[in-house]
C-alpha cells in the first residue's frame, strides 16, 4: 500500500464518522512529514454552517496545531474533489499537495469543472493527485445518496 493510499484510508475513516451522524460522507486529513496533524469530516448539516466542509475544518485545525496559517509542507487527503470554497482555502493556506479520491462532476475545482489549485494566475499552486481509492470513495457517496433518496420516497407515501 502506498503512503497516499494509507492516508486516504484515514480520510475514509473520517468520512465514515460523518456518515454515522447523517452527514454526507466526506473526510479529510492533513499530513506533514508522514504525521497526521489534523483530521475532520463534513459537519455542514450538523452545525448548519455552509463552511463546515471537511477540508475547511481540517485546515483550521492544522493551522491551530502548527501555529501558522502557512501549511507549505502539508498534504491534504480528501475523499471528494474539493469545491471552489475549499480549493480557495487550500490555495490560501499554501498546501503543497492535494490528494483526492472521487471526482465531483457538480462542484469539483481540482480538475473536473476547473482547476483552481493549479491556476497559474494565483501566487500559489498545489500538486494534485486524483483518483486515489476512487472507487471506494465514490461508492461511499453513491450509497449514501441512494439511501437518502429511498428515505425521501418512503416519506412521500
mmCIF file with all atom_site columns, C-alpha atoms in Angstrom:
data_model
loop_
_atom_site.group_PDB
_atom_site.id
_atom_site.type_symbol
_atom_site.label_atom_id
_atom_site.label_alt_id
_atom_site.label_comp_id
_atom_site.label_asym_id
_atom_site.label_entity_id
_atom_site.label_seq_id
_atom_site.pdbx_PDB_ins_code
_atom_site.Cartn_x
_atom_site.Cartn_y
_atom_site.Cartn_z
_atom_site.occupancy
_atom_site.B_iso_or_equiv
_atom_site.pdbx_formal_charge
_atom_site.auth_seq_id
_atom_site.auth_comp_id
_atom_site.auth_asym_id
_atom_site.auth_atom_id
_atom_site.pdbx_PDB_model_num
ATOM 1   C CA . UNK A 1 1   ? 0.000   0.000  0.000   1.00 0.00 ? 1   UNK A CA 1
ATOM 2   C CA . UNK A 1 2   ? 1.363   3.418  -0.939  1.00 0.00 ? 2   UNK A CA 1
ATOM 3   C CA . UNK A 1 3   ? 1.524   6.283  1.559   1.00 0.00 ? 3   UNK A CA 1
ATOM 4   C CA . UNK A 1 4   ? -1.176  8.088  -0.434  1.00 0.00 ? 4   UNK A CA 1
ATOM 5   C CA . UNK A 1 5   ? -3.460  5.056  -0.083  1.00 0.00 ? 5   UNK A CA 1
ATOM 6   C CA . UNK A 1 6   ? -2.622  4.744  3.617   1.00 0.00 ? 6   UNK A CA 1
ATOM 7   C CA . UNK A 1 7   ? -3.576  8.339  4.368   1.00 0.00 ? 7   UNK A CA 1
ATOM 8   C CA . UNK A 1 8   ? -6.618  8.203  2.070   1.00 0.00 ? 8   UNK A CA 1
ATOM 9   C CA . UNK A 1 9   ? -7.853  5.315  4.212   1.00 0.00 ? 9   UNK A CA 1
ATOM 10  C CA . UNK A 1 10  ? -7.569  7.666  7.202   1.00 0.00 ? 10  UNK A CA 1
ATOM 11  C CA . UNK A 1 11  ? -9.676  10.211 5.292   1.00 0.00 ? 11  UNK A CA 1
ATOM 12  C CA . UNK A 1 12  ? -12.190 7.440  4.542   1.00 0.00 ? 12  UNK A CA 1
ATOM 13  C CA . UNK A 1 13  ? -12.345 6.709  8.281   1.00 0.00 ? 13  UNK A CA 1
ATOM 14  C CA . UNK A 1 14  ? -13.277 10.355 8.803   1.00 0.00 ? 14  UNK A CA 1
ATOM 15  C CA . UNK A 1 15  ? -15.918 10.101 6.068   1.00 0.00 ? 15  UNK A CA 1
ATOM 16  C CA . UNK A 1 16  ? -17.447 7.135  7.873   1.00 0.00 ? 16  UNK A CA 1
ATOM 17  C CA . UNK A 1 17  ? -17.731 9.252  11.030  1.00 0.00 ? 17  UNK A CA 1
ATOM 18  C CA . UNK A 1 18  ? -19.682 11.814 9.012   1.00 0.00 ? 18  UNK A CA 1
ATOM 19  C CA . UNK A 1 19  ? -21.971 9.131  7.628   1.00 0.00 ? 19  UNK A CA 1
ATOM 20  C CA . UNK A 1 20  ? -22.688 7.785  11.124  1.00 0.00 ? 20  UNK A CA 1
ATOM 21  C CA . UNK A 1 21  ? -24.232 11.136 12.079  1.00 0.00 ? 21  UNK A CA 1
ATOM 22  C CA . UNK A 1 22  ? -26.173 11.585 8.836   1.00 0.00 ? 22  UNK A CA 1
ATOM 23  C CA . UNK A 1 23  ? -23.674 13.867 7.130   1.00 0.00 ? 23  UNK A CA 1
ATOM 24  C CA . UNK A 1 24  ? -22.511 13.494 3.543   1.00 0.00 ? 24  UNK A CA 1
ATOM 25  C CA . UNK A 1 25  ? -19.575 11.095 3.958   1.00 0.00 ? 25  UNK A CA 1
ATOM 26  C CA . UNK A 1 26  ? -16.601 13.280 3.173   1.00 0.00 ? 26  UNK A CA 1
ATOM 27  C CA . UNK A 1 27  ? -13.434 13.117 5.232   1.00 0.00 ? 27  UNK A CA 1
ATOM 28  C CA . UNK A 1 28  ? -10.074 14.845 5.204   1.00 0.00 ? 28  UNK A CA 1
ATOM 29  C CA . UNK A 1 29  ? -6.694  14.530 6.863   1.00 0.00 ? 29  UNK A CA 1
ATOM 30  C CA . UNK A 1 30  ? -3.684  16.807 6.657   1.00 0.00 ? 30  UNK A CA 1
ATOM 31  C CA . UNK A 1 31  ? -0.231  15.290 6.838   1.00 0.00 ? 31  UNK A CA 1
ATOM 32  C CA . UNK A 1 32  ? 3.214   16.816 7.368   1.00 0.00 ? 32  UNK A CA 1
ATOM 33  C CA . UNK A 1 33  ? 6.296   14.581 7.369   1.00 0.00 ? 33  UNK A CA 1
ATOM 34  C CA . UNK A 1 34  ? 4.168   11.412 7.421   1.00 0.00 ? 34  UNK A CA 1
ATOM 35  C CA . UNK A 1 35  ? 2.290   12.562 10.550  1.00 0.00 ? 35  UNK A CA 1
ATOM 36  C CA . UNK A 1 36  ? -1.397  13.427 10.629  1.00 0.00 ? 36  UNK A CA 1
ATOM 37  C CA . UNK A 1 37  ? -1.624  16.936 12.054  1.00 0.00 ? 37  UNK A CA 1
ATOM 38  C CA . UNK A 1 38  ? -5.365  17.404 11.509  1.00 0.00 ? 38  UNK A CA 1
ATOM 39  C CA . UNK A 1 39  ? -8.431  15.402 10.579  1.00 0.00 ? 39  UNK A CA 1
ATOM 40  C CA . UNK A 1 40  ? -12.065 16.309 10.049  1.00 0.00 ? 40  UNK A CA 1
ATOM 41  C CA . UNK A 1 41  ? -15.285 15.279 8.411   1.00 0.00 ? 41  UNK A CA 1
ATOM 42  C CA . UNK A 1 42  ? -18.257 17.078 6.981   1.00 0.00 ? 42  UNK A CA 1
ATOM 43  C CA . UNK A 1 43  ? -20.404 18.834 9.603   1.00 0.00 ? 43  UNK A CA 1
ATOM 44  C CA . UNK A 1 44  ? -22.494 21.130 7.389   1.00 0.00 ? 44  UNK A CA 1
ATOM 45  C CA . UNK A 1 45  ? -25.856 19.624 8.334   1.00 0.00 ? 45  UNK A CA 1
ATOM 46  C CA . UNK A 1 46  ? -24.984 19.089 11.999  1.00 0.00 ? 46  UNK A CA 1
ATOM 47  C CA . UNK A 1 47  ? -23.758 22.636 12.516  1.00 0.00 ? 47  UNK A CA 1
ATOM 48  C CA . UNK A 1 48  ? -25.938 24.273 9.836   1.00 0.00 ? 48  UNK A CA 1
ATOM 49  C CA . UNK A 1 49  ? -22.892 26.155 8.585   1.00 0.00 ? 49  UNK A CA 1
ATOM 50  C CA . UNK A 1 50  ? -22.144 26.288 4.876   1.00 0.00 ? 50  UNK A CA 1
ATOM 51  C CA . UNK A 1 51  ? -18.402 26.429 5.590   1.00 0.00 ? 51  UNK A CA 1
ATOM 52  C CA . UNK A 1 52  ? -18.289 23.245 7.704   1.00 0.00 ? 52  UNK A CA 1
ATOM 53  C CA . UNK A 1 53  ? -16.719 21.169 4.917   1.00 0.00 ? 53  UNK A CA 1
ATOM 54  C CA . UNK A 1 54  ? -14.171 18.533 5.881   1.00 0.00 ? 54  UNK A CA 1
ATOM 55  C CA . UNK A 1 55  ? -11.301 20.373 4.181   1.00 0.00 ? 55  UNK A CA 1
ATOM 56  C CA . UNK A 1 56  ? -12.058 23.742 5.810   1.00 0.00 ? 56  UNK A CA 1
ATOM 57  C CA . UNK A 1 57  ? -12.356 22.169 9.257   1.00 0.00 ? 57  UNK A CA 1
ATOM 58  C CA . UNK A 1 58  ? -9.113  20.230 8.779   1.00 0.00 ? 58  UNK A CA 1
ATOM 59  C CA . UNK A 1 59  ? -7.254  23.317 7.524   1.00 0.00 ? 59  UNK A CA 1
ATOM 60  C CA . UNK A 1 60  ? -8.465  25.324 10.504  1.00 0.00 ? 60  UNK A CA 1
ATOM 61  C CA . UNK A 1 61  ? -7.348  22.578 12.891  1.00 0.00 ? 61  UNK A CA 1
ATOM 62  C CA . UNK A 1 62  ? -3.967  22.241 11.139  1.00 0.00 ? 62  UNK A CA 1
ATOM 63  C CA . UNK A 1 63  ? -3.327  25.980 11.425  1.00 0.00 ? 63  UNK A CA 1
ATOM 64  C CA . UNK A 1 64  ? -4.130  25.868 15.131  1.00 0.00 ? 64  UNK A CA 1
ATOM 65  C CA . UNK A 1 65  ? -1.959  22.790 15.645  1.00 0.00 ? 65  UNK A CA 1
ATOM 66  C CA . UNK A 1 66  ? 1.040   24.225 13.808  1.00 0.00 ? 66  UNK A CA 1
ATOM 67  C CA . UNK A 1 67  ? 0.614   27.808 14.981  1.00 0.00 ? 67  UNK A CA 1
ATOM 68  C CA . UNK A 1 68  ? 0.746   29.058 11.406  1.00 0.00 ? 68  UNK A CA 1
ATOM 69  C CA . UNK A 1 69  ? -1.637  29.822 8.560   1.00 0.00 ? 69  UNK A CA 1
ATOM 70  C CA . UNK A 1 70  ? 1.042   28.576 6.157   1.00 0.00 ? 70  UNK A CA 1
ATOM 71  C CA . UNK A 1 71  ? 0.826   24.844 5.556   1.00 0.00 ? 71  UNK A CA 1
ATOM 72  C CA . UNK A 1 72  ? 3.554   24.817 2.914   1.00 0.00 ? 72  UNK A CA 1
ATOM 73  C CA . UNK A 1 73  ? 4.830   21.297 3.567   1.00 0.00 ? 73  UNK A CA 1
ATOM 74  C CA . UNK A 1 74  ? 1.426   19.720 4.029   1.00 0.00 ? 74  UNK A CA 1
ATOM 75  C CA . UNK A 1 75  ? -0.532  17.201 2.010   1.00 0.00 ? 75  UNK A CA 1
ATOM 76  C CA . UNK A 1 76  ? -4.320  17.247 2.217   1.00 0.00 ? 76  UNK A CA 1
ATOM 77  C CA . UNK A 1 77  ? -6.092  13.946 1.655   1.00 0.00 ? 77  UNK A CA 1
ATOM 78  C CA . UNK A 1 78  ? -9.812  14.227 0.967   1.00 0.00 ? 78  UNK A CA 1
ATOM 79  C CA . UNK A 1 79  ? -12.328 11.659 -0.190  1.00 0.00 ? 79  UNK A CA 1
ATOM 80  C CA . UNK A 1 80  ? -14.066 14.007 -2.659  1.00 0.00 ? 80  UNK A CA 1
ATOM 81  C CA . UNK A 1 81  ? -12.577 16.544 -5.034  1.00 0.00 ? 81  UNK A CA 1
ATOM 82  C CA . UNK A 1 82  ? -12.553 19.980 -3.398  1.00 0.00 ? 82  UNK A CA 1
ATOM 83  C CA . UNK A 1 83  ? -15.285 22.508 -4.197  1.00 0.00 ? 83  UNK A CA 1
ATOM 84  C CA . UNK A 1 84  ? -14.474 26.157 -5.086  1.00 0.00 ? 84  UNK A CA 1
ATOM 85  C CA . UNK A 1 85  ? -14.584 27.285 -1.439  1.00 0.00 ? 85  UNK A CA 1
ATOM 86  C CA . UNK A 1 86  ? -12.276 24.509 -0.267  1.00 0.00 ? 86  UNK A CA 1
ATOM 87  C CA . UNK A 1 87  ? -9.942  24.944 -3.237  1.00 0.00 ? 87  UNK A CA 1
ATOM 88  C CA . UNK A 1 88  ? -9.652  28.625 -2.295  1.00 0.00 ? 88  UNK A CA 1
ATOM 89  C CA . UNK A 1 89  ? -8.832  27.752 1.317   1.00 0.00 ? 89  UNK A CA 1
ATOM 90  C CA . UNK A 1 90  ? -6.259  25.196 0.151   1.00 0.00 ? 90  UNK A CA 1
ATOM 91  C CA . UNK A 1 91  ? -4.597  27.784 -2.063  1.00 0.00 ? 91  UNK A CA 1
ATOM 92  C CA . UNK A 1 92  ? -4.638  30.484 0.604   1.00 0.00 ? 92  UNK A CA 1
ATOM 93  C CA . UNK A 1 93  ? -3.136  28.155 3.213   1.00 0.00 ? 93  UNK A CA 1
ATOM 94  C CA . UNK A 1 94  ? -0.347  27.194 0.787   1.00 0.00 ? 94  UNK A CA 1
ATOM 95  C CA . UNK A 1 95  ? -0.926  23.436 0.987   1.00 0.00 ? 95  UNK A CA 1
ATOM 96  C CA . UNK A 1 96  ? 1.732   21.739 -1.141  1.00 0.00 ? 96  UNK A CA 1
ATOM 97  C CA . UNK A 1 97  ? -0.163  18.625 -2.299  1.00 0.00 ? 97  UNK A CA 1
ATOM 98  C CA . UNK A 1 98  ? -3.807  17.661 -2.584  1.00 0.00 ? 98  UNK A CA 1
ATOM 99  C CA . UNK A 1 99  ? -4.747  14.008 -2.960  1.00 0.00 ? 99  UNK A CA 1
ATOM 100 C CA . UNK A 1 100 ? -8.400  13.222 -3.537  1.00 0.00 ? 100 UNK A CA 1
ATOM 101 C CA . UNK A 1 101 ? -10.483 10.130 -4.130  1.00 0.00 ? 101 UNK A CA 1
ATOM 102 C CA . UNK A 1 102 ? -13.679 10.661 -6.118  1.00 0.00 ? 102 UNK A CA 1
ATOM 103 C CA . UNK A 1 103 ? -14.206 13.382 -8.690  1.00 0.00 ? 103 UNK A CA 1
ATOM 104 C CA . UNK A 1 104 ? -17.107 15.803 -8.231  1.00 0.00 ? 104 UNK A CA 1
ATOM 105 C CA . UNK A 1 105 ? -18.890 16.458 -11.537 1.00 0.00 ? 105 UNK A CA 1
ATOM 106 C CA . UNK A 1 106 ? -21.111 19.125 -9.933  1.00 0.00 ? 106 UNK A CA 1
ATOM 107 C CA . UNK A 1 107 ? -18.560 21.146 -7.994  1.00 0.00 ? 107 UNK A CA 1
ATOM 108 C CA . UNK A 1 108 ? -15.034 19.825 -8.453  1.00 0.00 ? 108 UNK A CA 1
ATOM 109 C CA . UNK A 1 109 ? -12.405 22.542 -8.684  1.00 0.00 ? 109 UNK A CA 1
ATOM 110 C CA . UNK A 1 110 ? -9.284  20.393 -8.754  1.00 0.00 ? 110 UNK A CA 1
ATOM 111 C CA . UNK A 1 111 ? -9.607  19.395 -12.394 1.00 0.00 ? 111 UNK A CA 1
ATOM 112 C CA . UNK A 1 112 ? -13.202 18.419 -13.147 1.00 0.00 ? 112 UNK A CA 1
ATOM 113 C CA . UNK A 1 113 ? -15.078 21.703 -13.699 1.00 0.00 ? 113 UNK A CA 1
ATOM 114 C CA . UNK A 1 114 ? -11.956 23.811 -13.390 1.00 0.00 ? 114 UNK A CA 1
ATOM 115 C CA . UNK A 1 115 ? -8.642  23.604 -11.603 1.00 0.00 ? 115 UNK A CA 1
ATOM 116 C CA . UNK A 1 116 ? -8.260  26.423 -9.106  1.00 0.00 ? 116 UNK A CA 1
ATOM 117 C CA . UNK A 1 117 ? -5.421  24.570 -7.405  1.00 0.00 ? 117 UNK A CA 1
ATOM 118 C CA . UNK A 1 118 ? -3.144  24.805 -10.418 1.00 0.00 ? 118 UNK A CA 1
ATOM 119 C CA . UNK A 1 119 ? -4.242  28.160 -11.815 1.00 0.00 ? 119 UNK A CA 1
ATOM 120 C CA . UNK A 1 120 ? -1.000  29.970 -12.581 1.00 0.00 ? 120 UNK A CA 1
ATOM 121 C CA . UNK A 1 121 ? -2.564  33.415 -12.154 1.00 0.00 ? 121 UNK A CA 1
ATOM 122 C CA . UNK A 1 122 ? -2.654  32.779 -8.398  1.00 0.00 ? 122 UNK A CA 1
ATOM 123 C CA . UNK A 1 123 ? 0.500   33.138 -6.315  1.00 0.00 ? 123 UNK A CA 1
ATOM 124 C CA . UNK A 1 124 ? 0.334   29.517 -5.111  1.00 0.00 ? 124 UNK A CA 1
ATOM 125 C CA . UNK A 1 125 ? -0.335  26.220 -6.873  1.00 0.00 ? 125 UNK A CA 1
ATOM 126 C CA . UNK A 1 126 ? -0.681  22.764 -5.355  1.00 0.00 ? 126 UNK A CA 1
ATOM 127 C CA . UNK A 1 127 ? 0.316   19.449 -6.800  1.00 0.00 ? 127 UNK A CA 1
ATOM 128 C CA . UNK A 1 128 ? -2.904  17.497 -7.421  1.00 0.00 ? 128 UNK A CA 1
ATOM 129 C CA . UNK A 1 129 ? -3.184  13.713 -7.338  1.00 0.00 ? 129 UNK A CA 1
ATOM 130 C CA . UNK A 1 130 ? -6.638  12.489 -8.362  1.00 0.00 ? 130 UNK A CA 1
ATOM 131 C CA . UNK A 1 131 ? -8.334  9.127  -8.067  1.00 0.00 ? 131 UNK A CA 1
ATOM 132 C CA . UNK A 1 132 ? -6.627  7.561  -5.028  1.00 0.00 ? 132 UNK A CA 1
ATOM 133 C CA . UNK A 1 133 ? -9.041  4.825  -3.857  1.00 0.00 ? 133 UNK A CA 1
ATOM 134 C CA . UNK A 1 134 ? -11.535 6.489  -6.186  1.00 0.00 ? 134 UNK A CA 1
ATOM 135 C CA . UNK A 1 135 ? -13.966 3.570  -6.366  1.00 0.00 ? 135 UNK A CA 1
ATOM 136 C CA . UNK A 1 136 ? -14.173 3.181  -2.605  1.00 0.00 ? 136 UNK A CA 1
ATOM 137 C CA . UNK A 1 137 ? -14.639 6.919  -2.058  1.00 0.00 ? 137 UNK A CA 1
ATOM 138 C CA . UNK A 1 138 ? -17.169 7.234  -4.865  1.00 0.00 ? 138 UNK A CA 1
ATOM 139 C CA . UNK A 1 139 ? -19.180 4.201  -3.804  1.00 0.00 ? 139 UNK A CA 1
ATOM 140 C CA . UNK A 1 140 ? -19.481 5.504  -0.254  1.00 0.00 ? 140 UNK A CA 1
ATOM 141 C CA . UNK A 1 141 ? -21.022 8.725  -1.605  1.00 0.00 ? 141 UNK A CA 1
ATOM 142 C CA . UNK A 1 142 ? -23.253 6.939  -4.129  1.00 0.00 ? 142 UNK A CA 1
ATOM 143 C CA . UNK A 1 143 ? -24.574 4.579  -1.464  1.00 0.00 ? 143 UNK A CA 1
ATOM 144 C CA . UNK A 1 144 ? -25.266 7.479  0.923   1.00 0.00 ? 144 UNK A CA 1
ATOM 145 C CA . UNK A 1 145 ? -27.297 9.409  -1.665  1.00 0.00 ? 145 UNK A CA 1
ATOM 146 C CA . UNK A 1 146 ? -29.084 6.235  -2.807  1.00 0.00 ? 146 UNK A CA 1
ATOM 147 C CA . UNK A 1 147 ? -30.241 5.621  0.773   1.00 0.00 ? 147 UNK A CA 1
ATOM 148 C CA . UNK A 1 148 ? -31.230 9.271  1.167   1.00 0.00 ? 148 UNK A CA 1
ATOM 149 C CA . UNK A 1 149 ? -33.421 9.100  -1.967  1.00 0.00 ? 149 UNK A CA 1
ATOM 150 C CA . UNK A 1 150 ? -35.042 5.876  -0.713  1.00 0.00 ? 150 UNK A CA 1
ATOM 151 C CA . UNK A 1 151 ? -35.833 7.508  2.638   1.00 0.00 ? 151 UNK A CA 1
ATOM 152 C CA . UNK A 1 152 ? -37.388 10.517 0.882   1.00 0.00 ? 152 UNK A CA 1
ATOM 153 C CA . UNK A 1 153 ? -39.543 8.186  -1.243  1.00 0.00 ? 153 UNK A CA 1
ATOM 154 C CA . UNK A 1 154 ? -40.818 6.413  1.878   1.00 0.00 ? 154 UNK A CA 1
ATOM 155 C CA . UNK A 1 155 ? -41.823 9.707  3.480   1.00 0.00 ? 155 UNK A CA 1
ATOM 156 C CA . UNK A 1 156 ? -43.733 10.784 0.353   1.00 0.00 ? 156 UNK A CA 1
ATOM 157 C CA . UNK A 1 157 ? -46.040 7.752  0.503   1.00 0.00 ? 157 UNK A CA 1
#
